């Protein structure tokens, strides 16, 4: 309850020498070589259950790579939580 949206991207090591550091994050549909995926980034957009928590419409950018911010149409408090997880046996 309270989770408005989830965004999942995959960290890809694009360097030829493969240093196990993600150089870019892509959506699953855009990953062409899954053996190069070394991490997963999860972003959650969470909103308060109650409305009329904040005095103004909140402005937020979700997902973090969105082209433009979004202005909420209600008065719920929103927060973005991000976690990046290394895939086991894929890091040096």
XYZ file of C-alpha atoms in Angstrom:
92
model
C 0.000 0.000 0.000
C 1.283 3.451 -0.875
C 3.634 2.370 -3.680
C 2.676 4.456 -6.716
C 5.291 3.145 -9.145
C 8.338 0.885 -9.476
C 11.178 1.399 -11.949
C 13.824 -1.293 -12.542
C 16.994 -0.785 -14.577
C 20.036 -2.968 -15.111
C 23.645 -1.803 -14.712
C 25.778 -2.811 -17.666
C 29.568 -2.853 -17.926
C 30.151 -1.674 -21.483
C 33.962 -1.525 -21.407
C 35.924 -4.079 -23.438
C 38.231 -4.804 -20.478
C 35.177 -5.446 -18.244
C 36.123 -3.718 -14.981
C 32.809 -4.774 -13.332
C 31.655 -1.173 -12.912
C 28.330 -0.293 -14.563
C 28.756 2.352 -17.243
C 25.049 2.683 -18.017
C 21.648 1.588 -16.774
C 19.014 0.230 -19.156
C 15.494 -1.153 -19.071
C 15.181 -4.932 -19.542
C 13.809 -4.485 -23.071
C 16.993 -2.592 -24.031
C 19.544 -5.066 -22.632
C 21.198 -6.914 -25.511
C 23.878 -8.873 -23.619
C 22.721 -10.144 -20.224
C 26.208 -11.468 -19.383
C 27.313 -7.805 -19.082
C 24.660 -6.979 -16.433
C 26.353 -6.581 -13.053
C 23.764 -4.736 -10.966
C 20.080 -3.943 -10.616
C 18.700 -0.539 -9.630
C 15.249 -0.385 -8.030
C 13.370 2.879 -7.638
C 10.113 3.112 -5.700
C 7.759 6.080 -5.765
C 5.868 5.989 -2.480
C 2.909 8.218 -1.577
C 1.190 8.840 1.726
C -2.099 7.021 2.210
C -3.835 10.188 3.358
C -4.472 13.118 1.038
C -4.029 16.775 2.057
C -0.698 16.100 3.772
C 1.275 18.792 1.941
C 0.083 22.371 1.346
C 1.009 22.489 -2.371
C 1.109 20.057 -5.267
C 4.401 18.217 -4.944
C 6.880 18.265 -7.846
C 9.096 15.194 -8.269
C 11.223 13.485 -10.906
C 10.501 9.798 -11.329
C 12.224 7.779 -12.544
C 15.494 9.538 -11.812
C 16.344 9.652 -15.526
C 12.997 11.164 -16.563
C 13.156 14.016 -19.049
C 10.961 16.356 -17.006
C 9.583 16.588 -13.474
C 6.000 15.626 -12.651
C 3.565 17.760 -10.678
C 1.165 15.768 -8.516
C -2.549 16.406 -8.917
C -3.291 15.694 -5.247
C -1.825 16.727 -1.901
C -0.159 13.464 -0.911
C 3.418 13.416 0.312
C 5.666 11.469 -2.086
C 9.166 10.144 -1.618
C 11.497 8.213 -3.896
C 13.565 5.316 -2.554
C 16.459 3.963 -4.626
C 18.604 0.905 -4.078
C 21.335 -0.546 -6.281
C 22.134 -4.227 -5.798
C 25.254 -5.949 -7.133
C 24.576 -9.284 -8.776
C 26.446 -12.040 -6.995
C 29.540 -13.427 -8.734
C 29.540 -10.528 -11.219
C 31.802 -8.125 -9.305
C 35.539 -8.242 -8.842
